[in-house]
Coordinates of C-alpha atoms and ligand atoms in Angstrom, one line a residue:
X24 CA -6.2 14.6 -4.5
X25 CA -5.9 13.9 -8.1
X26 CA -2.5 13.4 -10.1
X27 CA -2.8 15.4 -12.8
X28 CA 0.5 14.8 -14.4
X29 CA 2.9 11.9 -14.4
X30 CA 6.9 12.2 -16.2
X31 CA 8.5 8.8 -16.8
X32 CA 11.8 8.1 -17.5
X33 CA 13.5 5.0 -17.7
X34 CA 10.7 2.7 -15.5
X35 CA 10.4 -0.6 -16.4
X36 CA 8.8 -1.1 -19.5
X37 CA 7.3 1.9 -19.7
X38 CA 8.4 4.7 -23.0
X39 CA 9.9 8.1 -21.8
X40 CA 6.8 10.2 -21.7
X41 CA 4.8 12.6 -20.2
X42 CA 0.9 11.9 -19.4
X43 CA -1.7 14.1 -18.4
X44 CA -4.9 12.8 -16.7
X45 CA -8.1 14.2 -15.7
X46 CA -10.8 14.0 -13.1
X47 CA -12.9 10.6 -12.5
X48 CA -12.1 7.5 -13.8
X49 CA -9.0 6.7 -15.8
X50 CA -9.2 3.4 -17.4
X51 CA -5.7 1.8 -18.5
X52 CA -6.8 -0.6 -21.2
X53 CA -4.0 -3.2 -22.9
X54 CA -3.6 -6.8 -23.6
X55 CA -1.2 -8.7 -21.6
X56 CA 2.3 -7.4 -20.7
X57 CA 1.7 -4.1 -21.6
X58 CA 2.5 -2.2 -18.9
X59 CA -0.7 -1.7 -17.1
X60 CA 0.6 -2.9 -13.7
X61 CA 4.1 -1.0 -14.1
X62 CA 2.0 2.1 -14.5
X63 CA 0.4 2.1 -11.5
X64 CA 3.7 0.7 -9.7
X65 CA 5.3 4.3 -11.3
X66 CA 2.6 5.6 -9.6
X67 CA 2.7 4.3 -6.5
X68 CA 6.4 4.4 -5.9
X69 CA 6.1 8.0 -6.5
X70 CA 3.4 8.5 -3.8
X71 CA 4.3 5.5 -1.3
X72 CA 8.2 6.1 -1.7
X73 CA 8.7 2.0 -2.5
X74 CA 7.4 -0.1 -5.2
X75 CA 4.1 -2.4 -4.1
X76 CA 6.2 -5.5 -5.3
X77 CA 9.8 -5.1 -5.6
X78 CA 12.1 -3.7 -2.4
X79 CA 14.5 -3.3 -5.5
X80 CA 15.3 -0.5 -7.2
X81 CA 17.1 -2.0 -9.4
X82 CA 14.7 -4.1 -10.9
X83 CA 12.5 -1.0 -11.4
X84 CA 14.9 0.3 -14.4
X85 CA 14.1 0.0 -17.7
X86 CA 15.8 -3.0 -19.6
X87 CA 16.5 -2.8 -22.9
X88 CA 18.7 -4.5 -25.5
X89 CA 21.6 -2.9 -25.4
X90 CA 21.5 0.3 -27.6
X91 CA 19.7 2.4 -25.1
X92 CA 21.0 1.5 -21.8
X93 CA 19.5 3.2 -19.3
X94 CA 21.3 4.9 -16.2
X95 CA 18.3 4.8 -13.5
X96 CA 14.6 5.9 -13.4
X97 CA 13.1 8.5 -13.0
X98 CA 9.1 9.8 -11.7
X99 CA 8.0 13.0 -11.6
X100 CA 4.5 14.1 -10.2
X101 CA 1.8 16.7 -10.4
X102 CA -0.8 16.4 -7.7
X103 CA -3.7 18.5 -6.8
X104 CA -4.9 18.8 -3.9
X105 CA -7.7 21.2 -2.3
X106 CA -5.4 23.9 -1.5
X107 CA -2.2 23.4 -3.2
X108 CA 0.1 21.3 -5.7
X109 CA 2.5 19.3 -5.3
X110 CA 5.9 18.0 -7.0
X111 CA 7.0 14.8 -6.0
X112 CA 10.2 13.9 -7.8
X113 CA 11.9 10.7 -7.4
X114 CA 15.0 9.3 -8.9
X115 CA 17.0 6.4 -8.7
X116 CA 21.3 6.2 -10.2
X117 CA 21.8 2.9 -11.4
X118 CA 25.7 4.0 -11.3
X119 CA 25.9 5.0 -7.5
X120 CA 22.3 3.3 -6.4
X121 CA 21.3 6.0 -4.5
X122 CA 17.4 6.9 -4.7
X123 CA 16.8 10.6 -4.1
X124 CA 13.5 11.8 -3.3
X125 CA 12.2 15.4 -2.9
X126 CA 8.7 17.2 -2.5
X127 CA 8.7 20.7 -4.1
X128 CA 12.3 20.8 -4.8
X129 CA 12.8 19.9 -0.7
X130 CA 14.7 16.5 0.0
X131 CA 12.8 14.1 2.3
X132 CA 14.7 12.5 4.9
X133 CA 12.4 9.4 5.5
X134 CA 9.7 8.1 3.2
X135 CA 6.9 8.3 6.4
X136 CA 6.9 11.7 5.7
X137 CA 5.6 11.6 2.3
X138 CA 2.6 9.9 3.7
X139 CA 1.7 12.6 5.4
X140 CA 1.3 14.6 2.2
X141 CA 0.2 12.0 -0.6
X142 CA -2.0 9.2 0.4
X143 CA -2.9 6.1 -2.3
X144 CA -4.7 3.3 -1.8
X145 CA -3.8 0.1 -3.9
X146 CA -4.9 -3.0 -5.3
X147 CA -3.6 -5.7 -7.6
X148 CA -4.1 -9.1 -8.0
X149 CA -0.9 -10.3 -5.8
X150 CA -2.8 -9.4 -3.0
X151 CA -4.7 -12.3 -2.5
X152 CA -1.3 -13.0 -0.4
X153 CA -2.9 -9.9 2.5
X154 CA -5.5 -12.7 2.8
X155 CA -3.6 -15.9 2.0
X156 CA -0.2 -15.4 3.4
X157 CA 2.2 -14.6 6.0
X158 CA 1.1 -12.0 9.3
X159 CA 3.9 -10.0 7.9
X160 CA 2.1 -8.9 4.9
X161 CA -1.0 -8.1 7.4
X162 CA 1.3 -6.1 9.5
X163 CA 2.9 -3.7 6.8
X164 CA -0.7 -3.3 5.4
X165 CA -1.8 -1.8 8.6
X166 CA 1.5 0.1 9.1
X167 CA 1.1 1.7 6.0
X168 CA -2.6 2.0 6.4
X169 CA -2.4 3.8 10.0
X170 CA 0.9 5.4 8.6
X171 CA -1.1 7.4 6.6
X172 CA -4.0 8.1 8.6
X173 CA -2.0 9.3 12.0
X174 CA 0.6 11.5 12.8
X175 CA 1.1 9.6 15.8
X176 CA 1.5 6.5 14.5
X177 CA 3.8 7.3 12.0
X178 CA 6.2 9.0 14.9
X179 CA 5.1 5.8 17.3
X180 CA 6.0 3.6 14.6
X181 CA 9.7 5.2 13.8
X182 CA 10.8 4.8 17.4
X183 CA 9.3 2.1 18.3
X184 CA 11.8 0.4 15.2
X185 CA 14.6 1.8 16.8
X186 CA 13.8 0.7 20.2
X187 CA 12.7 -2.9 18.9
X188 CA 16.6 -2.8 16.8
X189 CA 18.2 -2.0 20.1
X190 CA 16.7 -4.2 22.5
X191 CA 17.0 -7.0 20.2
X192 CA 21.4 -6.8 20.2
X193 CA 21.1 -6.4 23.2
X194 CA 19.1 -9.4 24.4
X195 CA 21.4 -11.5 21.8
X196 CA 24.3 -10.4 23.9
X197 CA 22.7 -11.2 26.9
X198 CA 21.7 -14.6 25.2
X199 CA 25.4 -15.2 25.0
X200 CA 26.0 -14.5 28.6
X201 CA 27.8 -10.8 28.1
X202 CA 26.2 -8.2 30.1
X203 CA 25.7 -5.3 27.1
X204 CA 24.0 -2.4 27.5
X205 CA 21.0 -2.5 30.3
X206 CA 18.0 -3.5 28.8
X207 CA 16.5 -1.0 31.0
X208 CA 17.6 2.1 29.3
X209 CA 15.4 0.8 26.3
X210 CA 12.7 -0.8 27.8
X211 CA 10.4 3.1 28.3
X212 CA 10.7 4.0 25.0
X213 CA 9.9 0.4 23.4
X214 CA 7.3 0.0 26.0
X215 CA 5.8 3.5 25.5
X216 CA 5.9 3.0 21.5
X217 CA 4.8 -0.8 21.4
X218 CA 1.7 0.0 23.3
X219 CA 0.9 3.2 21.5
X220 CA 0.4 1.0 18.1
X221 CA -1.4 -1.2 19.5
X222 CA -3.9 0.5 21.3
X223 CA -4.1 2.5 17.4
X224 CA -4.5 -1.3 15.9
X225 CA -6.9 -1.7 18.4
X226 CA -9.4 0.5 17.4
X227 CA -8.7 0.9 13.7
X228 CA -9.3 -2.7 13.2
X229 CA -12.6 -2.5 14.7
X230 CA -13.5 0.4 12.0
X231 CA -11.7 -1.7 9.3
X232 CA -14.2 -4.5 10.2
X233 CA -17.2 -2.2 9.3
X234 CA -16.0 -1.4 6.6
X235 CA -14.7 -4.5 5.0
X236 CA -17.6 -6.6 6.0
X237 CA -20.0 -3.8 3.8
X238 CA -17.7 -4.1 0.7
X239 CA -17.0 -7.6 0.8
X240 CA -21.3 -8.2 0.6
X241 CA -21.5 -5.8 -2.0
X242 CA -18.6 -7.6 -4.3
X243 CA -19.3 -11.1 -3.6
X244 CA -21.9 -13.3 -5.1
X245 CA -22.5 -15.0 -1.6
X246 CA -22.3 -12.0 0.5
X247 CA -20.8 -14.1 3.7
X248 CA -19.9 -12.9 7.1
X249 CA -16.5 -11.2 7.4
X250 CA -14.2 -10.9 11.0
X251 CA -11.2 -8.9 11.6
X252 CA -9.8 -10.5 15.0
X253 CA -7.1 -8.6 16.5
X254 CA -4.2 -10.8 17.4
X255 CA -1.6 -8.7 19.2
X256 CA 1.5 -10.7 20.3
X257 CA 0.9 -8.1 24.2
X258 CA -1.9 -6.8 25.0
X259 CA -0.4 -4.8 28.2
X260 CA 3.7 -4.5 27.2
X261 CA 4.5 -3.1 30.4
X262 CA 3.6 -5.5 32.4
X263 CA 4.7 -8.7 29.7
X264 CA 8.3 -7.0 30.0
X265 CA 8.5 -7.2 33.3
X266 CA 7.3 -10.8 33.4
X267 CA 8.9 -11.9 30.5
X268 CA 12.6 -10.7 30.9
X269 CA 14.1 -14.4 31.3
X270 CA 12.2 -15.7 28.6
X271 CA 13.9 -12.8 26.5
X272 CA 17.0 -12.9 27.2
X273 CA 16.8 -17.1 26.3
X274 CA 15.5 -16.2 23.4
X275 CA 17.9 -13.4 22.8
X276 CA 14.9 -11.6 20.9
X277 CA 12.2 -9.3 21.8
X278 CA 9.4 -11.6 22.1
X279 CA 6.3 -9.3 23.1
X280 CA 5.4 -6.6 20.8
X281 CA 3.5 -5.0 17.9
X282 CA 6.1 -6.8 15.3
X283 CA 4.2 -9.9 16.0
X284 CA 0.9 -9.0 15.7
X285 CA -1.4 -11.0 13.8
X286 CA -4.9 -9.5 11.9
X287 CA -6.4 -12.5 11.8
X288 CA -9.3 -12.5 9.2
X289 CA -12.3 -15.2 9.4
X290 CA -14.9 -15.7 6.1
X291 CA -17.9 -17.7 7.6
X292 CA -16.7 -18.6 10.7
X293 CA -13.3 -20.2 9.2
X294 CA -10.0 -18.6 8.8
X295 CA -9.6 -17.1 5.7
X296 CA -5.4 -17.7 5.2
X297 CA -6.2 -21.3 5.1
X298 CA -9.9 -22.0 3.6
X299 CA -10.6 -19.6 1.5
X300 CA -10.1 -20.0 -2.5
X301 CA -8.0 -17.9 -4.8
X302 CA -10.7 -16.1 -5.7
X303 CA -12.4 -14.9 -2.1
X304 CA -8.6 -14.2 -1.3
X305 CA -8.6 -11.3 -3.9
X306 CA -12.1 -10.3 -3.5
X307 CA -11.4 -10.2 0.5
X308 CA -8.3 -8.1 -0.2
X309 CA -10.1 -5.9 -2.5
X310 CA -13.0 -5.1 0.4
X311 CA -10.1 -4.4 3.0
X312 CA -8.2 -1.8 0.6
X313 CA -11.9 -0.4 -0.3
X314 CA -11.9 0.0 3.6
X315 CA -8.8 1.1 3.8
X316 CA -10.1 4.2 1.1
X317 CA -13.1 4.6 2.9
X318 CA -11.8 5.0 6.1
X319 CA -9.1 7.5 5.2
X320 CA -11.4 10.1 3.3
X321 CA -13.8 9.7 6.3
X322 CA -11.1 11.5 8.1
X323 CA -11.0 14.7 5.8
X324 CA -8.7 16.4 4.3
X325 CA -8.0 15.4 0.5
X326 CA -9.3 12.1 -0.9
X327 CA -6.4 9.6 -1.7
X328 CA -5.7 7.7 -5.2
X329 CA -7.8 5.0 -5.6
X330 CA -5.0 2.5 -7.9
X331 CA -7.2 -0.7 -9.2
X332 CA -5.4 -3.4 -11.0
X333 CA -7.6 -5.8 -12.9
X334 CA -10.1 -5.7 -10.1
X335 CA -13.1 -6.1 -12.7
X336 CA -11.7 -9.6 -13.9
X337 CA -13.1 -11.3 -10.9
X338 CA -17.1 -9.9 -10.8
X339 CA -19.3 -10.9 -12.5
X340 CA -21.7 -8.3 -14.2
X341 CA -24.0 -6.6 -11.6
X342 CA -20.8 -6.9 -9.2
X343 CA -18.6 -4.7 -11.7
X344 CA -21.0 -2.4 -12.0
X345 CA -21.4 -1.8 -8.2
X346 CA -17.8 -1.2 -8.2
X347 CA -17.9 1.4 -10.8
X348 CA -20.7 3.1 -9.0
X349 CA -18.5 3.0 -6.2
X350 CA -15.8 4.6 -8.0
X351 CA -17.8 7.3 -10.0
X352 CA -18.2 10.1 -7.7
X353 CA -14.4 9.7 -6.5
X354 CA -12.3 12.8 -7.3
X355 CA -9.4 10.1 -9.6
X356 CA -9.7 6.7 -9.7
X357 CA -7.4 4.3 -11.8
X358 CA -8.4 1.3 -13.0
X359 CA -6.4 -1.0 -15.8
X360 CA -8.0 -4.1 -17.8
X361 CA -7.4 -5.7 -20.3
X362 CA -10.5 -4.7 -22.7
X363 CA -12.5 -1.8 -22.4
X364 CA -15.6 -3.8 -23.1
X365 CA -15.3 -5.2 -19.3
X366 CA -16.7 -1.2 -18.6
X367 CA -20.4 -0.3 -19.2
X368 CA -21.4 2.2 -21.8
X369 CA -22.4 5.0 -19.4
X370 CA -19.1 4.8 -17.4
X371 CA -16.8 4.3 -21.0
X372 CA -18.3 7.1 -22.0
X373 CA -17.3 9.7 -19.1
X374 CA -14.3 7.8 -18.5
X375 CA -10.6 9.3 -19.5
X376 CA -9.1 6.2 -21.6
X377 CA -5.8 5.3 -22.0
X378 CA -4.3 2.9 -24.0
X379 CA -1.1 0.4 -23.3
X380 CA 1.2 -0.9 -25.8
X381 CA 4.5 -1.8 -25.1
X382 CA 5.1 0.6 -22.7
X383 CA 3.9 3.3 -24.7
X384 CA 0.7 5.2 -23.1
X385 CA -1.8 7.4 -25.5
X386 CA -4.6 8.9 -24.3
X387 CA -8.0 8.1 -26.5
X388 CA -9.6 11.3 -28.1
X389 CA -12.6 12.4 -26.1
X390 CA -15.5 10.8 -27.7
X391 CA -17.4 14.5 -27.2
X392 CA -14.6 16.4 -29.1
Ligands
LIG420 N1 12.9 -3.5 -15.4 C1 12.2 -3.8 -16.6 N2 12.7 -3.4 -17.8 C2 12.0 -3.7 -18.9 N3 10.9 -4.4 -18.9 C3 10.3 -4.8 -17.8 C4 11.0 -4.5 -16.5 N4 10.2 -5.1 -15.5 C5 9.2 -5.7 -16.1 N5 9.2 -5.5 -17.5 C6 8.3 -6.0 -18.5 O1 7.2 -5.2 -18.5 C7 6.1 -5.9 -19.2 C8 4.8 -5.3 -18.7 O2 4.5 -5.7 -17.4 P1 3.1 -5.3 -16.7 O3 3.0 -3.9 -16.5 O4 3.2 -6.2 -15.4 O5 2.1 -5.9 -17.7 P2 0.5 -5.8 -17.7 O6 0.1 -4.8 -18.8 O7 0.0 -7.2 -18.0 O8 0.1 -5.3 -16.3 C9 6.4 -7.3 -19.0 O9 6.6 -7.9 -20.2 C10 7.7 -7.3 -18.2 O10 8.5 -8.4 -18.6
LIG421 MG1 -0.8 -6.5 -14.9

């Protein structure tokens, strides 16, 4: 799918303006606090339904000195895909702080089912931290990853929250020695759920493994072996439910379960969350979303946006330029940095360029006329 149109209003930094892209590579190019990132953020937020770095909407208007206060943001999309276009549209009221969202003029009553529809793959910088930091960031990674790949997760994943919401007020009530609601009456659909995603966790990670290790050797100077280890917190619910209730209800918390999973990723043999360096964080994190891409085109249906966020800065010359070959025969691909030089003449040239500058977004003339 390619986004062939983008409408800003009132996004953080980023001018009131409409933008038109094209097929291939579209380079972002602008110094330092231009608005690179913020453009793929709009972006994202407008295919993902939330921001990749703030839960805020708030923080996502535009702030400006007084004299032209803003009243919310505002993103509105053109996307083609192989048999259609679509119109996402999303906008938040600073006034009331409601978000609305809609899809060809119809409003969408959960976010999941955008994914569906519009898939994007991401990377920036910050996410050394799906290498570096807490399980949590592991686990929304493959939520949203699997959330875009099956329908069956997605629904799996929606009632499985409920259920989890549930059993947890109940087993706090129980904790305090009131009786509640029977823990039974939620313990089929939790159980169903919980093992439904993990059985999908399962078997994605061992494709994610591929994948990953393939990309990491090809970005890396070094080349060394990567392993994906599946951590689940259950690997049979059913039966850790039934064996487990006491320890449950002293706990007053659901304590077996997909919410507690851990991806557990290992660089040479050592865990990679507490050796590895800055650096092999990012370039880790880069192979997995490259993974992530890979493995979601593989299952037909429209390619996804590739979003790249200064993901040059780290390689090294014959690295970059594997990355760009990568990129080159994707349907859209966008990729900011600071100077354009970063890019190799052949890819420059067939490039669509845009330059950053305080928020404002101009496209360069094509070099062919
Ligand atoms: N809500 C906001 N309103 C106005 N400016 C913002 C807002 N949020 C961030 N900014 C500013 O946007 C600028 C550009 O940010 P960013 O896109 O991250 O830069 P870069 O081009 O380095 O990627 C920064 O100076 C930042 O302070
Ligand atoms: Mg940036």
């Amino acid at each position: 799918m390619n986004l062939t149109r983008l409408t800003l209003y009132g996004f953080r930094n980023l001018a009131e303006q409409r933008l038109d892209f094209g097929d291939g590579l579209q380079v972002i190019c602008g110094g330092n606090a231009q608005g690179k990132t913020n453009l793929l953020e709009a972006i994202f937020c407008l295919t993902a339904g939330r921001s990749f770095r703030s839960a805020d909407d708030q923080i996502l208007v535009g702030q400006t000195d007084g004299a032209d206060e803003k009243v919310g943001y505002r993103l509105e999309g053109e996307i083609k895909r192989r048999d259609d276009a679509l119109h996402p549209l999303l906008i938040f009221d600073q006034e009331t702080k409601r978000r609305t969202f809609t899809l060809n003029g119809a409003p969408l009553r959960r976010v999941m089912e955008l994914w569906a529809e519009v898939k994007a793959v991401p990377f920036v910088p910050a996410d050394s931290l799906l290498v570096k930091g807490p399980p949590l960031l592991r686990r929304q990674f493959l939520n949203r990853f699997l959330g875009q790949k099956s329908a069956l997760y997605r629904y799996h994943l929606q009632r499985f929250s409920t259920a989890l919401r549930h059993r947890n007020a109940i087993l706090k009530e129980m904790q305090r020695g009131n009786r509640g609601e029977s823990l039974e009456t939620w313990n089929g659909v939790y159980q169903e759920a919980a093992q439904a995603l993990v059985d999908e966790r399962a078997a994605a990670i061992l494709q994610l493994a591929e994948a990953a290790q393939s990309f990491y050797r090809l970005l890396s100077r070094r080349g060394e072996a990567v392993r994906l280890a599946y951590q689940p917190a259950s690997w049979e619910i059913g039966k850790d439910l039934a064996g487990g209730a006491r320890r449950e209800i002293a706990a007053g918390t659901c304590l077996f379960g997909p919410h507690l999973d851990e991806l557990e990723i290992r660089l040479s043999g050592r865990a990679a969350r507490f050796y590895s360096s800055e650096g092999e964080g990012r370039c880790l994190a880069l192979a997995l979303r490259l993974a992530e891409y890979r493995i979601l085109c593989e299952d037909g249906g429209d390619a996804p946006l590739l979003l790249l966020d200064d993901a040059l800065s780290e390689l090294d010359g014959s690295r970059r330029e594997a990355l760009l070959d990568l990129l080159e025969p994707l349907p859209q691909s966008f990729l900011t940095t600071v100077t354009i030089d970063e890019l190799p003449r052949r890819q420059r040239e067939k490039a669509s360029i845009f330059d950053v500058q305080d928020g404002e977004i101009k496209k360069r003339p094509d070099p062919a006329g």
